[in-house]
Each structure stands twice: as structure tokens, then as C-alpha cells.
Amino acid sequence: MSAQHVAQLFAGPVDVIGDVHGEVDTLATLLGHLGYDPLGQHPQGRRLVFVGDLVDRGPDSIAVVDLVRELVARELAQCVLGNHELNVVRGVHKDGNGWFFADDHDRKDGKYTGSRQATATERQRIVDFCSKLPIALERSDLRVTHACWDSESLRAIADDSRSLLAIHEHYAKQLKVIAVDSGLKARADAEEAQYKKELTDESATVPLLINSGEEDVLYQMGNPLRIITSGQEQLADTPFYASGKWRMVARVDWWSEYRDPVPVLFGHYWRSWSATDYGVAGHPKRDAFPGTTPCEWLGPAANSYCVDYSIGARFREREASPDGPFKTRLTALRWPERLLVSDLGEQISLS
């Protein structure tokens, strides 16, 4: 698939980096373990591939984007768009991205106070870079995307000459008309108004808001860009708290149906480094990959792999204990060696 928004993955050996979430020092440590010099060069000519979600929650999203932007400009790295970059490009306030906005909605609530705030110049630079990122990378032996390799969604977007922002808004407007005309939006709004305060309170008891959940599923599953950057979703059995609010939808494990022969690497899903412990503060309190071990290939062909090991919660771990020990990891999967390397220097063969 060669097109406008799906790019050719680098030839040769690559190191595929999981979600970074503003952890610039942790990224520098990992690059050191991988053998890269401070300029991002590798003595054996290896290059870097980032699965997106460079930003939010961690101490310096700006520095992470600037580093990756420079590496991409020098053809030492590639990066795909993650849902957190998409939110920034769209200018949408989300839990953890207050650093990007002049009014910093997070800091007003006393959250993420350790995140460096962006200037107007930095904001524009970040949007300019992120808005031009591809949604997927591929070559004959490997595919990379942020959350979901969905062939139908990729085909819908790949040849579209419009910007990713324009594509997103095109689908969003169509879906809003459906939600309004069907009465779903009015029903969902009424449910959410009844539990307005509770929806952002982790200690509250919130029932499953079916209309709210069905509206979320409509906006998610009807928009191919959202499927690729934040995955497939369905109505949850019970609500759960994640990323600052109670959620009524559950993620669909699309990799369980992935049967293509080409291996695919992705991030997004908060994998656990421990086989038994999912208790990191701020971490979704469930196993995203039940029935598997932490470093296991996924899917019926055992050729899908999530390289996100919950580094988005490292800032909370650091608040509790600045020097660790840490349960989260920033990882890289070396290809074609199939070797997983962590920011703590651990190496695990995945062959």
C-alpha cells in the first residue's frame, strides 16, 4: 500500500520505539542502550522508528518532539501519528495535554504540574510537524502503526489528498449529523448531564451510560483515522476509569483477527512489563492482553506486537519514588533481530 498517508518504511535494520509520552531523559537513556550517539547516529547504520504518542503526561513533550523532528529531517528516524498528536493538531483539550495550551487546563486542576509548558512558537512548530506525519509505515517484511492496522481504514485514507486534520473533521461532521438526527446525541447528553461531576471522579460510582457509550462507538468506528490512531472500540460491559474520566467503551483486540503474513508493530495499549502486576498509578486497572505473557507475540499468526509498556505512567511512579524502582518501561524492538530492549538495559529475545 503506497499512498499519500501511508509511507515506505526504511530499508535495513531499524529500532522501533514505543510510546514516549514526554519522557525525554528516558528516551535518551534508551537510545544510549541501543548504541546511538547524541546526534542520533548509529555506528552500524541503524535507524529509528517511532510508533507515535511522543507527547503528554511526561516532563517535556516539547523536547521529545523537537528531537524526533530533527532526526526525521536528517532521515535518521521515521514516526507515525498517534492519537495524542492528533489531539494536539485538532486543538482538543485532553487529560495530560494542558502543557500545549496557553490556558493549561491541567495545571488549573493541579495536575501534571511537572510538564514544561509550550510557547506559541513551540506550539506552531509541533503542529506543523505532527500534522504531516504518516498514519502507517510498511515494507515487505514489516508494518508499523500507532494503534490498529485496519486495512479497510487505511484504504479509505491512504490516497486522500487532504490533510489528516481535514480528513478527521470530514468524518466527524458526517457522524455528528447521524448522532443528532437519530436522537442519540440528545440521549447521550442527558445521561452525561446527570453524572457530570462523577464522570471525572475516580472515586465515584457511575453506571454504564449506554447512550453515551453508543455515541462514542459511533464516532470511533465511523472514522477511519480514529480507528488507526486509537483502535477499534465497542460498548463496554461495565464502565472503567482511565485518562481522567469514566469510559463506557472497551477496546477491541483487533490483533486476535490479524492474519496477514506481514508482522505488525504498534503501541497505544499500555502493556504490562510484569506478568502479575497491573497496579501502576494511572495505569488502566486491567490486562490489555489477557492470556498472554508480557513479551509474547500476539494474534493467530503470532506476528503482532505491542511495544508500549506503559511509560505514560512513569511520571506517577517518579512522584512516588524519584529513583524507582519502576514498573513501566520505554522499549525498542530491534528488527530484524526481534530483540526487545528497555530503558533499564534489559534485553529479551522475541525470536
Short mmCIF file of C-alpha atoms in Angstrom, two decimals:
data_model
loop_
_atom_site.label_atom_id
_atom_site.label_comp_id
_atom_site.label_asym_id
_atom_site.label_seq_id
_atom_site.Cartn_x
_atom_site.Cartn_y
_atom_site.Cartn_z
CA MET A 1 0.00 0.00 0.00
CA SER A 2 1.82 3.07 -1.25
CA ALA A 3 -0.05 6.34 -0.96
CA GLN A 4 -0.34 9.84 0.47
CA HIS A 5 -0.61 8.96 4.16
CA VAL A 6 1.00 5.50 4.25
CA ALA A 7 4.76 5.76 3.80
CA GLN A 8 7.51 3.34 2.87
CA LEU A 9 9.34 2.06 5.93
CA PHE A 10 13.12 2.46 5.95
CA ALA A 11 15.12 -0.36 4.38
CA GLY A 12 17.71 -2.06 6.56
CA PRO A 13 17.84 -2.63 10.33
CA VAL A 14 15.54 -0.45 12.44
CA ASP A 15 14.74 0.05 16.11
CA VAL A 16 11.01 0.57 16.70
CA ILE A 17 10.39 2.74 19.78
CA GLY A 18 7.18 2.52 21.81
CA ASP A 19 5.06 5.42 23.09
CA VAL A 20 7.31 8.07 24.70
CA HIS A 21 4.82 10.44 26.39
CA GLY A 22 7.22 13.31 27.07
CA GLU A 23 9.90 11.19 28.76
CA VAL A 24 12.84 12.81 27.02
CA ASP A 25 15.53 11.72 29.50
CA THR A 26 14.24 8.16 29.48
CA LEU A 27 14.34 8.22 25.68
CA ALA A 28 17.95 9.43 25.73
CA THR A 29 18.84 6.58 28.08
CA LEU A 30 17.19 4.01 25.80
CA LEU A 31 18.97 5.39 22.73
CA GLY A 32 22.24 5.02 24.61
CA HIS A 33 21.49 1.36 25.34
CA LEU A 34 20.76 0.90 21.63
CA GLY A 35 24.14 2.35 20.65
CA TYR A 36 23.07 5.70 19.19
CA ASP A 37 25.26 8.75 19.72
CA PRO A 38 23.85 12.10 20.95
CA LEU A 39 23.21 13.13 17.33
CA GLY A 40 21.04 10.07 16.70
CA GLN A 41 23.56 8.24 14.55
CA HIS A 42 24.35 4.55 14.92
CA PRO A 43 27.77 3.08 14.06
CA GLN A 44 26.10 0.23 12.16
CA GLY A 45 23.76 2.49 10.23
CA ARG A 46 20.61 1.52 12.11
CA ARG A 47 17.71 3.94 12.13
CA LEU A 48 14.80 4.71 14.45
CA VAL A 49 11.05 4.31 14.00
CA PHE A 50 8.60 5.83 16.50
CA VAL A 51 5.06 4.45 16.88
CA GLY A 52 3.64 7.83 17.95
CA ASP A 53 2.33 9.25 21.22
CA LEU A 54 5.50 11.26 21.66
CA VAL A 55 3.65 13.71 23.88
CA ASP A 56 1.59 14.23 27.05
CA ARG A 57 1.88 13.38 30.75
CA GLY A 58 5.68 13.32 30.97
CA PRO A 59 8.01 16.22 31.86
CA ASP A 60 8.98 17.55 28.41
CA SER A 61 6.85 16.72 25.39
CA ILE A 62 8.34 19.69 23.54
CA ALA A 63 11.87 18.32 23.78
CA VAL A 64 10.74 14.88 22.61
CA VAL A 65 9.01 16.30 19.53
CA ASP A 66 11.97 18.55 18.74
CA LEU A 67 14.36 15.60 18.97
CA VAL A 68 12.25 13.35 16.77
CA ARG A 69 11.57 16.18 14.32
CA GLU A 70 15.30 16.77 13.91
CA LEU A 71 16.00 13.06 13.44
CA VAL A 72 13.23 12.78 10.85
CA ALA A 73 14.59 15.82 8.98
CA ARG A 74 18.01 14.13 8.82
CA GLU A 75 16.45 10.83 7.66
CA LEU A 76 17.64 9.09 10.80
CA ALA A 77 14.11 8.39 12.03
CA GLN A 78 10.51 7.94 10.97
CA CYS A 79 7.40 8.47 13.08
CA VAL A 80 3.71 7.68 12.70
CA LEU A 81 0.85 9.75 14.07
CA GLY A 82 -0.54 8.75 17.46
CA ASN A 83 -3.85 9.73 18.99
CA HIS A 84 -2.12 12.17 21.35
CA GLU A 85 -0.53 14.00 18.42
CA LEU A 86 -3.90 14.03 16.66
CA ASN A 87 -5.49 15.69 19.69
CA VAL A 88 -2.82 18.39 19.65
CA VAL A 89 -3.24 19.00 15.92
CA ARG A 90 -7.01 19.27 16.41
CA GLY A 91 -6.57 21.63 19.36
CA VAL A 92 -8.66 19.39 21.62
CA HIS A 93 -8.18 19.58 25.39
CA LYS A 94 -7.50 16.14 26.88
CA ASP A 95 -6.23 14.90 30.20
CA GLY A 96 -2.44 15.32 30.13
CA ASN A 97 -2.07 17.75 27.22
CA GLY A 98 -2.52 21.02 29.09
CA TRP A 99 1.19 21.75 28.52
CA PHE A 100 0.31 22.54 24.89
CA PHE A 101 -2.35 25.17 25.57
CA ALA A 102 -1.92 28.75 26.76
CA ASP A 103 -4.59 28.25 29.43
CA ASP A 104 -3.16 24.83 30.56
CA HIS A 105 -6.36 23.17 31.74
CA ASP A 106 -4.38 20.51 33.62
CA ARG A 107 -2.37 22.95 35.70
CA LYS A 108 -5.58 24.74 36.70
CA ASP A 109 -6.68 21.45 38.27
CA GLY A 110 -3.31 20.88 39.94
CA LYS A 111 -2.39 18.06 37.55
CA TYR A 112 0.76 17.40 35.51
CA THR A 113 2.49 20.37 37.11
CA GLY A 114 5.88 18.93 36.20
CA SER A 115 5.22 19.22 32.46
CA ARG A 116 7.04 22.04 30.67
CA GLN A 117 4.62 24.45 29.02
CA ALA A 118 4.88 25.29 25.33
CA THR A 119 5.29 28.79 23.96
CA ALA A 120 3.27 30.00 20.98
CA THR A 121 6.27 29.40 18.70
CA GLU A 122 6.73 25.87 20.03
CA ARG A 123 3.03 25.11 19.61
CA GLN A 124 3.13 26.09 15.96
CA ARG A 125 6.30 24.08 15.36
CA ILE A 126 4.74 20.99 16.94
CA VAL A 127 1.53 21.28 14.91
CA ASP A 128 3.49 21.78 11.69
CA PHE A 129 5.47 18.60 12.34
CA CYS A 130 2.70 16.36 13.67
CA SER A 131 0.15 17.31 11.03
CA LYS A 132 2.40 15.89 8.31
CA LEU A 133 3.16 12.54 9.94
CA PRO A 134 2.07 9.36 8.13
CA ILE A 135 -0.52 7.10 9.74
CA ALA A 136 1.38 3.92 8.90
CA LEU A 137 4.69 2.65 7.57
CA GLU A 138 5.30 -0.59 5.71
CA ARG A 139 7.75 -2.66 3.73
CA SER A 140 7.69 -6.27 2.58
CA ASP A 141 8.65 -7.76 5.96
CA LEU A 142 7.24 -5.26 8.50
CA ARG A 143 4.38 -2.86 9.22
CA VAL A 144 4.19 -0.11 11.84
CA THR A 145 1.19 1.89 13.05
CA HIS A 146 0.16 3.52 16.31
CA ALA A 147 -2.91 1.59 17.46
CA CYS A 148 -4.56 -0.54 14.79
CA TRP A 149 -3.63 -1.99 11.42
CA ASP A 150 -7.05 -1.97 9.79
CA SER A 151 -6.79 -2.49 6.04
CA GLU A 152 -10.22 -1.03 5.27
CA SER A 153 -9.50 2.15 7.24
CA LEU A 154 -6.07 2.51 5.67
CA ARG A 155 -7.51 2.18 2.18
CA ALA A 156 -10.12 4.83 2.98
CA ILE A 157 -7.44 7.36 3.91
CA ALA A 158 -4.29 6.35 2.05
CA ASP A 159 -4.96 8.10 -1.26
CA ASP A 160 -6.84 11.08 0.18
CA SER A 161 -5.03 14.27 -0.82
CA ARG A 162 -6.50 16.26 2.08
CA SER A 163 -4.62 16.87 5.32
CA LEU A 164 -5.20 14.45 8.17
CA LEU A 165 -6.98 17.21 10.08
CA ALA A 166 -9.36 17.78 7.16
CA ILE A 167 -9.98 14.04 6.85
CA HIS A 168 -10.78 13.73 10.54
CA GLU A 169 -13.18 16.65 10.51
CA HIS A 170 -14.90 15.36 7.36
CA TYR A 171 -15.85 12.11 9.08
CA ALA A 172 -16.59 13.80 12.41
CA LYS A 173 -19.13 16.15 10.81
CA GLN A 174 -20.87 13.31 9.00
CA LEU A 175 -21.11 11.27 12.19
CA LYS A 176 -22.41 14.20 14.21
CA VAL A 177 -25.29 14.58 11.76
CA ILE A 178 -26.13 10.90 12.25
CA ALA A 179 -25.95 11.25 16.05
CA VAL A 180 -28.20 14.32 16.05
CA ASP A 181 -30.75 13.06 13.52
CA SER A 182 -31.11 9.70 15.27
CA GLY A 183 -31.61 11.31 18.68
CA LEU A 184 -28.54 9.54 20.03
CA LYS A 185 -26.73 12.78 20.85
CA ALA A 186 -29.66 14.14 22.86
CA ARG A 187 -29.96 10.90 24.83
CA ALA A 188 -26.20 10.78 25.47
CA ASP A 189 -26.10 14.43 26.55
CA ALA A 190 -28.92 13.82 29.02
CA GLU A 191 -27.09 10.85 30.56
CA GLU A 192 -23.82 12.75 30.87
CA ALA A 193 -25.52 15.81 32.38
CA GLN A 194 -26.92 13.61 35.14
CA TYR A 195 -23.41 12.42 36.07
CA LYS A 196 -21.38 15.49 35.07
CA LYS A 197 -19.29 15.69 38.26
CA GLU A 198 -18.98 11.95 38.76
CA LEU A 199 -17.61 11.28 35.26
CA THR A 200 -14.23 12.79 36.19
CA ASP A 201 -14.16 11.48 39.77
CA GLU A 202 -12.36 8.15 40.06
CA SER A 203 -13.89 7.50 43.48
CA ALA A 204 -17.47 7.96 42.22
CA THR A 205 -19.90 5.19 41.39
CA VAL A 206 -21.02 5.57 37.80
CA PRO A 207 -23.37 3.17 35.98
CA LEU A 208 -22.92 2.17 32.37
CA LEU A 209 -24.29 5.07 30.32
CA ILE A 210 -25.44 3.14 27.29
CA ASN A 211 -26.31 6.06 25.03
CA SER A 212 -23.08 7.85 25.86
CA GLY A 213 -21.16 4.68 25.07
CA GLU A 214 -23.01 4.11 21.81
CA GLU A 215 -22.28 7.69 20.76
CA ASP A 216 -18.58 7.15 21.46
CA VAL A 217 -18.62 3.92 19.44
CA LEU A 218 -20.28 5.75 16.54
CA TYR A 219 -17.64 8.49 16.47
CA GLN A 220 -14.81 5.97 16.84
CA MET A 221 -15.83 3.20 14.46
CA GLY A 222 -17.19 5.54 11.80
CA ASN A 223 -13.93 7.49 11.49
CA PRO A 224 -11.06 5.54 9.87
CA LEU A 225 -8.43 7.95 11.18
CA ARG A 226 -9.59 7.36 14.74
CA ILE A 227 -9.56 3.59 14.22
CA ILE A 228 -5.93 3.70 13.08
CA THR A 229 -4.72 6.08 15.80
CA SER A 230 -6.75 4.84 18.78
CA GLY A 231 -8.11 1.45 17.79
CA GLN A 232 -11.43 -0.30 17.42
CA GLU A 233 -13.97 0.04 20.24
CA GLN A 234 -17.26 -1.46 21.39
CA LEU A 235 -19.73 -0.79 24.19
CA ALA A 236 -18.20 -1.90 27.50
CA ASP A 237 -19.82 -4.39 29.85
CA THR A 238 -19.09 -2.06 32.76
CA PRO A 239 -17.59 1.45 32.91
CA PHE A 240 -13.93 1.85 33.82
CA TYR A 241 -11.78 4.84 34.76
CA ALA A 242 -8.85 5.80 32.52
CA SER A 243 -7.11 9.02 31.44
CA GLY A 244 -9.12 11.21 33.76
CA LYS A 245 -12.69 10.05 33.19
CA TRP A 246 -15.12 7.14 33.35
CA ARG A 247 -15.33 5.36 30.00
CA MET A 248 -18.27 3.46 28.56
CA VAL A 249 -16.45 1.77 25.69
CA ALA A 250 -13.92 -1.06 25.63
CA ARG A 251 -11.08 -1.64 23.23
CA VAL A 252 -11.39 -4.45 20.68
CA ASP A 253 -8.37 -6.74 20.44
CA TRP A 254 -8.06 -6.46 16.66
CA TRP A 255 -4.77 -8.36 16.70
CA SER A 256 -6.73 -11.52 17.55
CA GLU A 257 -8.12 -11.34 14.00
CA TYR A 258 -4.92 -10.21 12.25
CA ARG A 259 -3.98 -12.97 9.81
CA ASP A 260 -1.85 -11.14 7.26
CA PRO A 261 1.59 -12.70 6.79
CA VAL A 262 3.48 -9.43 7.37
CA PRO A 263 4.36 -8.74 11.05
CA VAL A 264 2.92 -5.54 12.53
CA LEU A 265 4.28 -3.47 15.44
CA PHE A 266 2.12 -0.97 17.32
CA GLY A 267 1.85 0.93 20.62
CA HIS A 268 -1.06 2.57 22.45
CA TYR A 269 -2.32 -0.27 24.67
CA TRP A 270 -0.45 0.07 27.97
CA ARG A 271 1.17 -3.33 28.08
CA SER A 272 2.50 -4.51 31.43
CA TRP A 273 6.13 -5.49 31.95
CA SER A 274 5.06 -7.78 34.79
CA ALA A 275 3.01 -10.93 34.31
CA THR A 276 1.10 -10.34 37.54
CA ASP A 277 1.13 -6.65 38.45
CA TYR A 278 -1.13 -4.11 36.73
CA GLY A 279 -1.24 -1.73 39.67
CA VAL A 280 0.74 1.26 38.39
CA ALA A 281 -0.98 4.50 39.42
CA GLY A 282 -2.78 5.95 36.43
CA HIS A 283 -2.50 2.64 34.58
CA PRO A 284 -5.71 1.06 33.29
CA LYS A 285 -6.57 -1.45 36.01
CA ARG A 286 -6.89 -4.42 33.70
CA ASP A 287 -4.72 -6.55 31.47
CA ALA A 288 -4.97 -5.38 27.87
CA PHE A 289 -3.65 -8.73 26.68
CA PRO A 290 -5.26 -11.42 28.86
CA GLY A 291 -3.96 -14.94 28.44
CA THR A 292 -0.56 -13.78 27.18
CA THR A 293 2.83 -13.19 28.76
CA PRO A 294 4.34 -9.67 28.81
CA CYS A 295 6.76 -10.34 25.95
CA GLU A 296 4.67 -12.59 23.72
CA TRP A 297 3.81 -12.17 20.07
CA LEU A 298 0.07 -11.75 19.60
CA GLY A 299 -2.64 -12.96 17.24
CA PRO A 300 -3.37 -16.23 15.41
CA ALA A 301 -0.19 -15.93 13.36
CA ALA A 302 1.90 -14.75 16.34
CA ASN A 303 3.11 -11.78 14.29
CA SER A 304 1.57 -8.75 16.05
CA TYR A 305 3.44 -6.99 18.85
CA CYS A 306 2.63 -4.07 21.14
CA VAL A 307 5.77 -2.13 22.11
CA ASP A 308 4.03 0.23 24.59
CA TYR A 309 4.97 -0.78 28.13
CA SER A 310 3.02 1.93 29.97
CA ILE A 311 5.70 4.64 30.03
CA GLY A 312 2.79 7.09 30.18
CA ALA A 313 2.56 6.33 33.91
CA ARG A 314 6.29 6.82 34.63
CA PHE A 315 5.66 10.37 35.87
CA ARG A 316 3.39 8.98 38.59
CA GLU A 317 5.97 6.41 39.60
CA ARG A 318 8.57 9.17 39.79
CA GLU A 319 6.30 11.24 42.05
CA ALA A 320 6.13 8.32 44.47
CA SER A 321 9.81 7.38 44.22
CA PRO A 322 12.11 9.56 42.06
CA ASP A 323 14.75 6.85 41.67
CA GLY A 324 12.42 3.90 41.25
CA PRO A 325 12.09 1.00 41.14
CA PHE A 326 9.84 1.42 38.12
CA LYS A 327 7.21 -0.96 36.79
CA THR A 328 6.85 0.88 33.48
CA ARG A 329 9.28 0.68 30.58
CA LEU A 330 10.21 2.55 27.44
CA THR A 331 11.16 -0.11 24.91
CA ALA A 332 12.54 -0.62 21.43
CA LEU A 333 12.07 -3.69 19.28
CA ARG A 334 15.11 -4.27 17.08
CA TRP A 335 14.28 -5.54 13.61
CA PRO A 336 15.11 -7.95 12.03
CA GLU A 337 16.76 -9.31 15.19
CA ARG A 338 13.45 -9.41 17.14
CA LEU A 339 15.24 -8.24 20.26
CA LEU A 340 13.37 -6.15 22.83
CA VAL A 341 15.49 -3.56 24.70
CA SER A 342 14.24 -1.47 27.65
CA ASP A 343 15.32 1.86 29.11
CA LEU A 344 16.75 -0.09 32.06
CA GLY A 345 19.04 -2.02 29.71
CA GLU A 346 17.10 -5.28 29.79
CA GLN A 347 17.24 -7.36 26.60
CA ILE A 348 14.73 -10.06 25.70
CA SER A 349 14.86 -12.19 22.56
CA LEU A 350 11.46 -12.46 20.87
CA SER A 351 12.56 -14.97 18.22
#
